[in-house]
Each structure stands twice: as structure tokens, then as C-alpha cells.
Amino acid sequence: MAGGSSHQAVMGILAAVIQRQQTGEGQFIDISMTDAAFALNAMAGAACLAGGVEQKPEAGLLNGGSFYDYYQTRDERWLSVGSLEPQFSARLCDTLGLSEMKGLALSQKAFDQKALKEAIAGKIRDKDLAEWQSIFAGQDACVEPVLTISEAAEHPQLKARGMVVEADRGGGVMQRQLGCAIRFGAR
């Protein structure tokens, strides 16, 4: 669980190294997976602790309580829809043939969000993933396919960034593996 352990540990180590370089003093670093995972709740945590708003499952803007969600296609694949901003939600509705529902995307009413979500789900179920990819390819609507690892490994952006590399397992036997997301370059 990188987000709940190594991610926070690396940041702590780097902060300690910088402090040591600047002050000559070292640091003891204590990282808890529970603490780190809890800290990942930045938005829900702020809403609760500072605003007194407790998150309920599938009730918030970003946790399934709006049309911002995943939708199953006819071939049992999935599309992610993150069209929250007005220009994106309008494009989504137009592309799906739901232009009359554009106003619901901006509504804070649970009933409106549920109606829009059901309409989107019905439309997306009508076509296969490949059909939706073709339809949304030219649309800036924040709609993307949910890819398998093997599909993602072949994605042009991940290929261009070298996110799948080959490593020598010994004896000239090469093994594909995930690349490192960190890029260094001297300037």
C-alpha cells in the first residue's frame, strides 16, 4: 500500500535529509500505515473536522452521490465519468443525447443527481466500450475507459513515458515490469 506507507515514508525521509543539510541535526521518523492512510482523506477530513459534515456512502459529490462515477458498458466493461465542471458535463450530456438534462449536472439535489446518473447508466449500457471510446475520442468531456493493466501498458502515454520496462532476470532472460514514475534530469 504505497499511499499508506512508502509514499509518506519517502516524504518524511526527504524532509529529514533537507533538515540535516540545513541544520546539521537528524530526525527520528515514525511512519504508521494507519496514520498515512487516514491522512489520504484530505477532502472528507476537512469537510468533517472543519465543517462538521460527515461523509455518507454514495452521498457526496466525489463518492458516488452524483453522476461522477463508473458506468458499465454493454460488454461489461467500464467507463469513468468525471465531468463535474459545467463545460464537461454539458459536453457529456450532449454526446449521450441527454441535452435536456444538462441542468441536473449542476444541481445539488440528490433526486436530480440520481435521475441524471440513471439516465447516463442507461445510455452507456447501450454500447460496447470500444464504441464509447470512439465516440468520446474527440470530446473533451472527462470520460475515459477503465483499462486492464495489460491495456494500460499499451496506452500511448504510458509507452511514451517508458512506464513498462524490461529488466534482465539473468542469463539474458528479459522480464517486463512497471517503470519508475520519477524522472530525473540535470538542467
Short mmCIF file of N, CA and C in Angstrom, two decimals:
data_model
loop_
_atom_site.label_atom_id
_atom_site.label_comp_id
_atom_site.label_asym_id
_atom_site.label_seq_id
_atom_site.Cartn_x
_atom_site.Cartn_y
_atom_site.Cartn_z
N MET A 1 0.85 -1.17 0.00
CA MET A 1 0.00 0.00 0.00
C MET A 1 0.90 1.24 0.00
N ALA A 2 1.29 1.66 -1.16
CA ALA A 2 2.22 2.78 -1.28
C ALA A 2 1.68 4.06 -0.65
N GLY A 3 0.40 4.37 -0.89
CA GLY A 3 -0.18 5.60 -0.35
C GLY A 3 -0.22 5.59 1.16
N GLY A 4 -0.33 4.41 1.75
CA GLY A 4 -0.45 4.32 3.20
C GLY A 4 0.85 3.96 3.89
N SER A 5 1.95 3.95 3.18
CA SER A 5 3.20 3.61 3.87
C SER A 5 4.40 4.25 3.18
N SER A 6 4.86 3.66 2.09
CA SER A 6 6.10 4.13 1.49
C SER A 6 6.02 5.57 0.99
N HIS A 7 4.89 5.98 0.48
CA HIS A 7 4.75 7.36 -0.02
C HIS A 7 5.05 8.36 1.10
N GLN A 8 4.41 8.18 2.24
CA GLN A 8 4.63 9.07 3.38
C GLN A 8 6.05 8.91 3.93
N ALA A 9 6.55 7.67 3.96
CA ALA A 9 7.90 7.43 4.48
C ALA A 9 8.95 8.16 3.65
N VAL A 10 8.83 8.08 2.35
CA VAL A 10 9.80 8.75 1.46
C VAL A 10 9.76 10.25 1.68
N MET A 11 8.57 10.83 1.80
CA MET A 11 8.48 12.27 2.04
C MET A 11 9.12 12.63 3.38
N GLY A 12 8.89 11.81 4.39
CA GLY A 12 9.49 12.06 5.70
C GLY A 12 11.01 11.97 5.65
N ILE A 13 11.51 10.97 4.96
CA ILE A 13 12.97 10.81 4.83
C ILE A 13 13.58 12.00 4.11
N LEU A 14 12.95 12.42 3.02
CA LEU A 14 13.47 13.56 2.27
C LEU A 14 13.44 14.84 3.10
N ALA A 15 12.37 15.05 3.86
CA ALA A 15 12.30 16.22 4.72
C ALA A 15 13.40 16.18 5.78
N ALA A 16 13.67 15.00 6.33
CA ALA A 16 14.72 14.86 7.34
C ALA A 16 16.10 15.11 6.73
N VAL A 17 16.33 14.64 5.51
CA VAL A 17 17.61 14.88 4.84
C VAL A 17 17.81 16.38 4.61
N ILE A 18 16.76 17.05 4.16
CA ILE A 18 16.87 18.50 3.93
C ILE A 18 17.16 19.22 5.25
N GLN A 19 16.46 18.84 6.32
CA GLN A 19 16.71 19.49 7.60
C GLN A 19 18.15 19.24 8.06
N ARG A 20 18.63 18.02 7.89
CA ARG A 20 20.01 17.71 8.29
C ARG A 20 21.00 18.55 7.50
N GLN A 21 20.75 18.71 6.20
CA GLN A 21 21.65 19.51 5.38
C GLN A 21 21.63 20.98 5.80
N GLN A 22 20.48 21.46 6.22
CA GLN A 22 20.35 22.88 6.58
C GLN A 22 20.76 23.17 8.02
N THR A 23 20.55 22.21 8.92
CA THR A 23 20.80 22.49 10.34
C THR A 23 21.86 21.61 10.97
N GLY A 24 22.21 20.52 10.29
CA GLY A 24 23.16 19.57 10.87
C GLY A 24 22.52 18.60 11.85
N GLU A 25 21.23 18.74 12.10
CA GLU A 25 20.52 17.86 13.04
C GLU A 25 19.72 16.80 12.28
N GLY A 26 19.76 15.58 12.80
CA GLY A 26 18.99 14.48 12.23
C GLY A 26 17.59 14.41 12.83
N GLN A 27 16.83 13.49 12.35
CA GLN A 27 15.45 13.30 12.80
C GLN A 27 15.16 11.82 12.98
N PHE A 28 14.32 11.50 13.96
CA PHE A 28 13.74 10.17 14.07
C PHE A 28 12.42 10.25 13.32
N ILE A 29 12.18 9.31 12.41
CA ILE A 29 10.97 9.34 11.59
C ILE A 29 10.08 8.16 12.00
N ASP A 30 8.85 8.45 12.37
CA ASP A 30 7.88 7.44 12.78
C ASP A 30 6.72 7.48 11.79
N ILE A 31 6.57 6.43 10.99
CA ILE A 31 5.50 6.37 9.98
C ILE A 31 4.58 5.21 10.33
N SER A 32 3.30 5.49 10.42
CA SER A 32 2.28 4.48 10.68
C SER A 32 1.43 4.33 9.43
N MET A 33 1.20 3.09 8.99
CA MET A 33 0.33 2.87 7.83
C MET A 33 -1.08 3.40 8.10
N THR A 34 -1.56 3.23 9.31
CA THR A 34 -2.89 3.72 9.65
C THR A 34 -2.93 5.24 9.56
N ASP A 35 -1.93 5.90 10.14
CA ASP A 35 -1.88 7.36 10.08
C ASP A 35 -1.82 7.84 8.63
N ALA A 36 -0.97 7.20 7.83
CA ALA A 36 -0.79 7.62 6.44
C ALA A 36 -2.07 7.42 5.63
N ALA A 37 -2.74 6.28 5.83
CA ALA A 37 -3.99 6.04 5.10
C ALA A 37 -5.06 7.04 5.54
N PHE A 38 -5.14 7.33 6.83
CA PHE A 38 -6.11 8.29 7.36
C PHE A 38 -5.88 9.67 6.74
N ALA A 39 -4.63 10.05 6.59
CA ALA A 39 -4.29 11.37 6.03
C ALA A 39 -4.70 11.50 4.56
N LEU A 40 -4.93 10.38 3.87
CA LEU A 40 -5.36 10.45 2.48
C LEU A 40 -6.80 10.96 2.34
N ASN A 41 -7.50 11.08 3.43
CA ASN A 41 -8.88 11.57 3.43
C ASN A 41 -8.94 13.09 3.53
N ALA A 42 -8.07 13.78 2.83
CA ALA A 42 -7.94 15.23 2.98
C ALA A 42 -9.26 15.97 2.78
N MET A 43 -9.96 15.70 1.71
CA MET A 43 -11.19 16.46 1.45
C MET A 43 -12.31 16.08 2.41
N ALA A 44 -12.54 14.78 2.59
CA ALA A 44 -13.59 14.34 3.51
C ALA A 44 -13.22 14.71 4.95
N GLY A 45 -11.94 14.63 5.28
CA GLY A 45 -11.48 15.01 6.61
C GLY A 45 -11.72 16.48 6.90
N ALA A 46 -11.39 17.33 5.95
CA ALA A 46 -11.61 18.77 6.14
C ALA A 46 -13.11 19.07 6.26
N ALA A 47 -13.92 18.43 5.42
CA ALA A 47 -15.36 18.64 5.48
C ALA A 47 -15.92 18.27 6.85
N CYS A 48 -15.42 17.17 7.39
CA CYS A 48 -15.92 16.69 8.68
C CYS A 48 -15.35 17.51 9.85
N LEU A 49 -14.04 17.62 9.91
CA LEU A 49 -13.40 18.23 11.07
C LEU A 49 -13.56 19.75 11.12
N ALA A 50 -13.51 20.40 9.96
CA ALA A 50 -13.64 21.86 9.94
C ALA A 50 -15.07 22.31 9.66
N GLY A 51 -15.82 21.48 8.92
CA GLY A 51 -17.16 21.90 8.53
C GLY A 51 -18.29 21.14 9.19
N GLY A 52 -17.96 20.08 9.92
CA GLY A 52 -18.98 19.31 10.60
C GLY A 52 -19.86 18.46 9.69
N VAL A 53 -19.39 18.22 8.46
CA VAL A 53 -20.17 17.43 7.51
C VAL A 53 -19.55 16.04 7.40
N GLU A 54 -20.27 15.06 7.92
CA GLU A 54 -19.83 13.66 7.87
C GLU A 54 -20.17 13.07 6.51
N GLN A 55 -19.19 12.42 5.87
CA GLN A 55 -19.43 11.77 4.59
C GLN A 55 -20.28 10.52 4.78
N LYS A 56 -21.25 10.36 3.91
CA LYS A 56 -22.07 9.15 3.90
C LYS A 56 -21.81 8.45 2.57
N PRO A 57 -21.80 7.12 2.56
CA PRO A 57 -21.54 6.39 1.30
C PRO A 57 -22.50 6.81 0.19
N GLU A 58 -21.95 7.04 -0.97
CA GLU A 58 -22.68 7.43 -2.17
C GLU A 58 -23.60 8.63 -1.94
N ALA A 59 -23.12 9.58 -1.14
CA ALA A 59 -23.91 10.77 -0.87
C ALA A 59 -23.18 12.05 -1.25
N GLY A 60 -21.87 11.99 -1.41
CA GLY A 60 -21.09 13.18 -1.72
C GLY A 60 -20.82 13.32 -3.21
N LEU A 61 -20.35 14.48 -3.56
CA LEU A 61 -20.04 14.80 -4.95
C LEU A 61 -19.05 13.81 -5.56
N LEU A 62 -18.05 13.39 -4.78
CA LEU A 62 -16.98 12.55 -5.32
C LEU A 62 -17.02 11.10 -4.85
N ASN A 63 -18.06 10.68 -4.14
CA ASN A 63 -18.07 9.29 -3.66
C ASN A 63 -19.30 8.51 -4.12
N GLY A 64 -19.81 8.84 -5.28
CA GLY A 64 -20.93 8.10 -5.84
C GLY A 64 -22.29 8.74 -5.63
N GLY A 65 -22.34 9.88 -4.96
CA GLY A 65 -23.61 10.54 -4.72
C GLY A 65 -24.02 11.47 -5.85
N SER A 66 -23.19 11.59 -6.85
CA SER A 66 -23.51 12.39 -8.02
C SER A 66 -23.30 11.51 -9.25
N PHE A 67 -23.43 12.11 -10.42
CA PHE A 67 -23.21 11.35 -11.65
C PHE A 67 -21.72 11.06 -11.89
N TYR A 68 -20.84 11.65 -11.07
CA TYR A 68 -19.39 11.41 -11.12
C TYR A 68 -19.18 9.99 -10.63
N ASP A 69 -18.95 9.04 -11.57
CA ASP A 69 -18.97 7.64 -11.18
C ASP A 69 -18.40 6.77 -12.30
N TYR A 70 -18.54 5.47 -12.13
CA TYR A 70 -18.17 4.47 -13.13
C TYR A 70 -19.46 3.86 -13.66
N TYR A 71 -19.48 3.60 -14.99
CA TYR A 71 -20.68 3.07 -15.62
C TYR A 71 -20.32 1.86 -16.47
N GLN A 72 -21.16 0.83 -16.37
CA GLN A 72 -20.91 -0.41 -17.10
C GLN A 72 -21.43 -0.31 -18.52
N THR A 73 -20.61 -0.79 -19.45
CA THR A 73 -20.98 -0.80 -20.86
C THR A 73 -21.68 -2.11 -21.20
N ARG A 74 -22.19 -2.20 -22.42
CA ARG A 74 -22.92 -3.40 -22.86
C ARG A 74 -22.05 -4.66 -22.76
N ASP A 75 -20.75 -4.53 -23.03
CA ASP A 75 -19.86 -5.69 -22.98
C ASP A 75 -19.23 -5.89 -21.59
N GLU A 76 -19.88 -5.32 -20.58
CA GLU A 76 -19.48 -5.48 -19.18
C GLU A 76 -18.10 -4.92 -18.87
N ARG A 77 -17.72 -3.87 -19.59
CA ARG A 77 -16.53 -3.09 -19.28
C ARG A 77 -17.02 -1.84 -18.57
N TRP A 78 -16.10 -0.92 -18.29
CA TRP A 78 -16.48 0.26 -17.50
C TRP A 78 -15.92 1.54 -18.10
N LEU A 79 -16.71 2.62 -17.98
CA LEU A 79 -16.27 3.97 -18.32
C LEU A 79 -16.27 4.79 -17.04
N SER A 80 -15.25 5.60 -16.87
CA SER A 80 -15.24 6.53 -15.74
C SER A 80 -15.72 7.88 -16.28
N VAL A 81 -16.58 8.51 -15.49
CA VAL A 81 -17.14 9.81 -15.87
C VAL A 81 -16.80 10.79 -14.76
N GLY A 82 -16.00 11.79 -15.09
CA GLY A 82 -15.60 12.81 -14.12
C GLY A 82 -15.93 14.20 -14.61
N SER A 83 -17.05 14.34 -15.27
CA SER A 83 -17.44 15.58 -15.95
C SER A 83 -18.10 16.59 -15.02
N LEU A 84 -17.44 16.95 -13.93
CA LEU A 84 -18.08 17.82 -12.95
C LEU A 84 -18.22 19.27 -13.39
N GLU A 85 -17.20 19.83 -14.02
CA GLU A 85 -17.27 21.23 -14.41
C GLU A 85 -18.34 21.42 -15.49
N PRO A 86 -19.01 22.57 -15.48
CA PRO A 86 -20.15 22.79 -16.39
C PRO A 86 -19.85 22.51 -17.87
N GLN A 87 -18.68 22.93 -18.36
CA GLN A 87 -18.38 22.70 -19.77
C GLN A 87 -18.25 21.21 -20.08
N PHE A 88 -17.74 20.44 -19.13
CA PHE A 88 -17.59 19.00 -19.34
C PHE A 88 -18.91 18.26 -19.20
N SER A 89 -19.70 18.64 -18.20
CA SER A 89 -21.00 17.97 -18.02
C SER A 89 -21.93 18.28 -19.20
N ALA A 90 -21.86 19.50 -19.74
CA ALA A 90 -22.67 19.85 -20.91
C ALA A 90 -22.26 18.99 -22.10
N ARG A 91 -20.95 18.84 -22.31
CA ARG A 91 -20.46 18.03 -23.41
C ARG A 91 -20.85 16.57 -23.24
N LEU A 92 -20.78 16.08 -22.01
CA LEU A 92 -21.20 14.70 -21.71
C LEU A 92 -22.66 14.51 -22.08
N CYS A 93 -23.52 15.39 -21.59
CA CYS A 93 -24.96 15.28 -21.86
C CYS A 93 -25.25 15.36 -23.36
N ASP A 94 -24.61 16.30 -24.05
CA ASP A 94 -24.82 16.42 -25.49
C ASP A 94 -24.38 15.15 -26.22
N THR A 95 -23.21 14.63 -25.86
CA THR A 95 -22.67 13.45 -26.52
C THR A 95 -23.56 12.22 -26.30
N LEU A 96 -24.16 12.13 -25.11
CA LEU A 96 -25.02 11.00 -24.80
C LEU A 96 -26.46 11.19 -25.30
N GLY A 97 -26.75 12.35 -25.87
CA GLY A 97 -28.12 12.62 -26.31
C GLY A 97 -29.04 12.95 -25.14
N LEU A 98 -28.46 13.52 -24.10
CA LEU A 98 -29.22 13.90 -22.91
C LEU A 98 -29.16 15.42 -22.69
N SER A 99 -29.18 16.17 -23.76
CA SER A 99 -29.02 17.62 -23.66
C SER A 99 -30.02 18.27 -22.72
N GLU A 100 -31.22 17.71 -22.66
CA GLU A 100 -32.26 18.28 -21.79
C GLU A 100 -31.95 18.11 -20.31
N MET A 101 -30.93 17.30 -19.98
CA MET A 101 -30.60 17.04 -18.57
C MET A 101 -29.38 17.80 -18.09
N LYS A 102 -28.83 18.69 -18.92
CA LYS A 102 -27.63 19.44 -18.55
C LYS A 102 -27.76 20.14 -17.19
N GLY A 103 -28.90 20.71 -16.93
CA GLY A 103 -29.12 21.44 -15.69
C GLY A 103 -29.03 20.55 -14.46
N LEU A 104 -29.35 19.29 -14.60
CA LEU A 104 -29.29 18.38 -13.45
C LEU A 104 -27.86 18.16 -12.97
N ALA A 105 -26.90 18.26 -13.89
CA ALA A 105 -25.50 18.05 -13.52
C ALA A 105 -25.02 19.09 -12.51
N LEU A 106 -25.60 20.27 -12.55
CA LEU A 106 -25.20 21.36 -11.66
C LEU A 106 -26.02 21.40 -10.38
N SER A 107 -27.04 20.58 -10.31
CA SER A 107 -27.94 20.58 -9.16
C SER A 107 -27.31 19.91 -7.95
N GLN A 108 -27.59 20.44 -6.79
CA GLN A 108 -27.13 19.85 -5.53
C GLN A 108 -28.18 18.91 -4.95
N LYS A 109 -29.30 18.77 -5.62
CA LYS A 109 -30.37 17.93 -5.12
C LYS A 109 -30.10 16.46 -5.43
N ALA A 110 -30.21 15.62 -4.43
CA ALA A 110 -29.96 14.18 -4.59
C ALA A 110 -30.88 13.57 -5.64
N PHE A 111 -32.12 14.02 -5.68
CA PHE A 111 -33.08 13.49 -6.65
C PHE A 111 -32.62 13.78 -8.08
N ASP A 112 -32.13 14.99 -8.33
CA ASP A 112 -31.65 15.36 -9.67
C ASP A 112 -30.42 14.55 -10.05
N GLN A 113 -29.49 14.41 -9.11
CA GLN A 113 -28.28 13.64 -9.38
C GLN A 113 -28.62 12.18 -9.68
N LYS A 114 -29.56 11.62 -8.92
CA LYS A 114 -29.96 10.23 -9.13
C LYS A 114 -30.59 10.06 -10.52
N ALA A 115 -31.45 11.00 -10.91
CA ALA A 115 -32.09 10.93 -12.23
C ALA A 115 -31.06 10.99 -13.35
N LEU A 116 -30.09 11.90 -13.22
CA LEU A 116 -29.05 12.02 -14.24
C LEU A 116 -28.18 10.78 -14.27
N LYS A 117 -27.82 10.29 -13.10
CA LYS A 117 -26.98 9.09 -13.01
C LYS A 117 -27.67 7.90 -13.67
N GLU A 118 -28.95 7.73 -13.43
CA GLU A 118 -29.69 6.62 -14.04
C GLU A 118 -29.78 6.78 -15.55
N ALA A 119 -29.96 8.00 -16.02
CA ALA A 119 -30.03 8.25 -17.47
C ALA A 119 -28.68 7.96 -18.13
N ILE A 120 -27.62 8.40 -17.50
CA ILE A 120 -26.27 8.13 -18.04
C ILE A 120 -26.02 6.63 -18.06
N ALA A 121 -26.35 5.95 -16.97
CA ALA A 121 -26.13 4.50 -16.90
C ALA A 121 -26.89 3.78 -18.02
N GLY A 122 -28.13 4.20 -18.26
CA GLY A 122 -28.92 3.59 -19.32
C GLY A 122 -28.31 3.78 -20.69
N LYS A 123 -27.83 4.98 -20.95
CA LYS A 123 -27.21 5.26 -22.25
C LYS A 123 -25.91 4.46 -22.42
N ILE A 124 -25.07 4.45 -21.41
CA ILE A 124 -23.77 3.79 -21.52
C ILE A 124 -23.93 2.28 -21.67
N ARG A 125 -24.97 1.72 -21.07
CA ARG A 125 -25.22 0.28 -21.21
C ARG A 125 -25.59 -0.11 -22.64
N ASP A 126 -25.94 0.85 -23.47
CA ASP A 126 -26.39 0.56 -24.84
C ASP A 126 -25.26 0.25 -25.82
N LYS A 127 -24.02 0.53 -25.46
CA LYS A 127 -22.91 0.35 -26.40
C LYS A 127 -21.72 -0.34 -25.71
N ASP A 128 -20.87 -0.96 -26.53
CA ASP A 128 -19.65 -1.59 -26.03
C ASP A 128 -18.60 -0.52 -25.73
N LEU A 129 -17.61 -0.90 -24.93
CA LEU A 129 -16.54 0.02 -24.56
C LEU A 129 -15.85 0.62 -25.78
N ALA A 130 -15.52 -0.20 -26.77
CA ALA A 130 -14.83 0.30 -27.96
C ALA A 130 -15.66 1.36 -28.68
N GLU A 131 -16.98 1.17 -28.71
CA GLU A 131 -17.85 2.16 -29.35
C GLU A 131 -17.78 3.48 -28.58
N TRP A 132 -17.84 3.40 -27.24
CA TRP A 132 -17.77 4.62 -26.42
C TRP A 132 -16.40 5.29 -26.56
N GLN A 133 -15.36 4.50 -26.64
CA GLN A 133 -14.03 5.10 -26.82
C GLN A 133 -13.99 5.89 -28.12
N SER A 134 -14.57 5.36 -29.16
CA SER A 134 -14.59 6.04 -30.44
C SER A 134 -15.44 7.32 -30.36
N ILE A 135 -16.59 7.23 -29.71
CA ILE A 135 -17.48 8.38 -29.58
C ILE A 135 -16.84 9.50 -28.77
N PHE A 136 -16.19 9.14 -27.66
CA PHE A 136 -15.62 10.17 -26.78
C PHE A 136 -14.19 10.58 -27.17
N ALA A 137 -13.60 9.92 -28.16
CA ALA A 137 -12.22 10.24 -28.56
C ALA A 137 -12.05 11.70 -28.93
N GLY A 138 -13.01 12.29 -29.58
CA GLY A 138 -12.91 13.68 -29.99
C GLY A 138 -13.61 14.65 -29.06
N GLN A 139 -14.06 14.17 -27.91
CA GLN A 139 -14.82 15.01 -26.98
C GLN A 139 -14.00 15.28 -25.72
N ASP A 140 -13.93 16.52 -25.32
CA ASP A 140 -13.28 16.88 -24.07
C ASP A 140 -14.36 16.88 -23.00
N ALA A 141 -14.67 15.65 -22.49
CA ALA A 141 -15.78 15.52 -21.56
C ALA A 141 -15.39 14.79 -20.27
N CYS A 142 -14.10 14.53 -20.06
CA CYS A 142 -13.64 13.82 -18.87
C CYS A 142 -14.28 12.44 -18.74
N VAL A 143 -14.32 11.71 -19.83
CA VAL A 143 -14.83 10.35 -19.88
C VAL A 143 -13.72 9.47 -20.43
N GLU A 144 -13.35 8.45 -19.68
CA GLU A 144 -12.25 7.58 -20.08
C GLU A 144 -12.59 6.13 -19.77
N PRO A 145 -12.01 5.20 -20.51
CA PRO A 145 -12.23 3.78 -20.21
C PRO A 145 -11.46 3.36 -18.97
N VAL A 146 -12.01 2.39 -18.27
CA VAL A 146 -11.27 1.75 -17.18
C VAL A 146 -10.51 0.61 -17.85
N LEU A 147 -9.20 0.71 -17.83
CA LEU A 147 -8.36 -0.24 -18.55
C LEU A 147 -7.82 -1.34 -17.63
N THR A 148 -7.57 -2.48 -18.22
CA THR A 148 -6.85 -3.53 -17.51
C THR A 148 -5.38 -3.12 -17.48
N ILE A 149 -4.58 -3.78 -16.68
CA ILE A 149 -3.14 -3.47 -16.62
C ILE A 149 -2.50 -3.68 -17.99
N SER A 150 -2.84 -4.78 -18.68
CA SER A 150 -2.23 -5.02 -19.98
C SER A 150 -2.65 -3.96 -21.00
N GLU A 151 -3.89 -3.50 -20.93
CA GLU A 151 -4.33 -2.42 -21.82
C GLU A 151 -3.63 -1.12 -21.48
N ALA A 152 -3.53 -0.80 -20.21
CA ALA A 152 -2.85 0.43 -19.79
C ALA A 152 -1.38 0.41 -20.21
N ALA A 153 -0.75 -0.76 -20.13
CA ALA A 153 0.67 -0.88 -20.51
C ALA A 153 0.89 -0.56 -21.99
N GLU A 154 -0.15 -0.69 -22.79
CA GLU A 154 -0.05 -0.39 -24.22
C GLU A 154 -0.55 1.02 -24.56
N HIS A 155 -1.01 1.76 -23.56
CA HIS A 155 -1.51 3.12 -23.80
C HIS A 155 -0.37 4.00 -24.31
N PRO A 156 -0.62 4.81 -25.33
CA PRO A 156 0.45 5.64 -25.92
C PRO A 156 1.18 6.52 -24.90
N GLN A 157 0.47 7.11 -23.96
CA GLN A 157 1.15 7.98 -22.99
C GLN A 157 2.09 7.17 -22.10
N LEU A 158 1.63 6.03 -21.61
CA LEU A 158 2.49 5.22 -20.74
C LEU A 158 3.67 4.65 -21.52
N LYS A 159 3.46 4.32 -22.77
CA LYS A 159 4.57 3.84 -23.60
C LYS A 159 5.58 4.96 -23.84
N ALA A 160 5.09 6.15 -24.17
CA ALA A 160 5.98 7.28 -24.42
C ALA A 160 6.78 7.66 -23.17
N ARG A 161 6.19 7.47 -22.01
CA ARG A 161 6.86 7.81 -20.75
C ARG A 161 7.73 6.66 -20.23
N GLY A 162 7.74 5.53 -20.93
CA GLY A 162 8.59 4.41 -20.51
C GLY A 162 8.14 3.77 -19.22
N MET A 163 6.84 3.65 -19.00
CA MET A 163 6.34 3.09 -17.75
C MET A 163 6.31 1.57 -17.72
N VAL A 164 6.64 0.94 -18.84
CA VAL A 164 6.87 -0.51 -18.85
C VAL A 164 8.28 -0.70 -19.38
N VAL A 165 9.09 -1.35 -18.58
CA VAL A 165 10.50 -1.54 -18.93
C VAL A 165 10.82 -3.04 -18.92
N GLU A 166 11.95 -3.37 -19.51
CA GLU A 166 12.42 -4.74 -19.46
C GLU A 166 13.66 -4.80 -18.60
N ALA A 167 13.68 -5.77 -17.71
CA ALA A 167 14.82 -5.96 -16.82
C ALA A 167 15.39 -7.35 -17.06
N ASP A 168 16.68 -7.45 -16.97
CA ASP A 168 17.36 -8.73 -17.17
C ASP A 168 17.21 -9.57 -15.91
N ARG A 169 16.56 -10.70 -16.03
CA ARG A 169 16.38 -11.61 -14.89
C ARG A 169 17.61 -12.48 -14.69
N GLY A 170 18.55 -12.36 -15.57
CA GLY A 170 19.76 -13.18 -15.51
C GLY A 170 19.80 -14.11 -16.71
N GLY A 171 20.97 -14.34 -17.20
CA GLY A 171 21.13 -15.23 -18.34
C GLY A 171 20.48 -14.70 -19.60
N GLY A 172 20.33 -13.40 -19.69
CA GLY A 172 19.75 -12.81 -20.88
C GLY A 172 18.23 -12.93 -20.97
N VAL A 173 17.61 -13.44 -19.92
CA VAL A 173 16.15 -13.56 -19.90
C VAL A 173 15.56 -12.21 -19.45
N MET A 174 14.76 -11.63 -20.32
CA MET A 174 14.20 -10.32 -20.04
C MET A 174 12.79 -10.46 -19.47
N GLN A 175 12.47 -9.61 -18.52
CA GLN A 175 11.16 -9.62 -17.87
C GLN A 175 10.57 -8.22 -17.91
N ARG A 176 9.35 -8.09 -18.43
CA ARG A 176 8.67 -6.79 -18.41
C ARG A 176 8.23 -6.48 -16.98
N GLN A 177 8.33 -5.19 -16.62
CA GLN A 177 7.88 -4.75 -15.30
C GLN A 177 7.51 -3.28 -15.35
N LEU A 178 6.86 -2.81 -14.28
CA LEU A 178 6.49 -1.40 -14.21
C LEU A 178 7.74 -0.55 -14.09
N GLY A 179 7.74 0.58 -14.78
CA GLY A 179 8.84 1.51 -14.67
C GLY A 179 8.66 2.45 -13.49
N CYS A 180 9.64 3.27 -13.25
CA CYS A 180 9.60 4.23 -12.16
C CYS A 180 8.94 5.53 -12.65
N ALA A 181 8.02 6.04 -11.86
CA ALA A 181 7.29 7.26 -12.24
C ALA A 181 8.13 8.52 -12.07
N ILE A 182 9.22 8.44 -11.34
CA ILE A 182 10.07 9.62 -11.09
C ILE A 182 11.09 9.77 -12.20
N ARG A 183 11.15 10.95 -12.77
CA ARG A 183 12.12 11.26 -13.82
C ARG A 183 13.10 12.29 -13.31
N PHE A 184 14.36 12.04 -13.49
CA PHE A 184 15.39 13.00 -13.11
C PHE A 184 16.07 13.51 -14.35
N GLY A 185 16.53 14.72 -14.32
CA GLY A 185 17.26 15.27 -15.44
C GLY A 185 18.05 16.48 -14.98
N ALA A 186 19.31 16.50 -15.32
CA ALA A 186 20.14 17.65 -14.96
C ALA A 186 19.78 18.80 -15.90
N ARG A 187 19.79 19.99 -15.34
CA ARG A 187 19.46 21.17 -16.16
C ARG A 187 20.66 22.04 -16.28
#
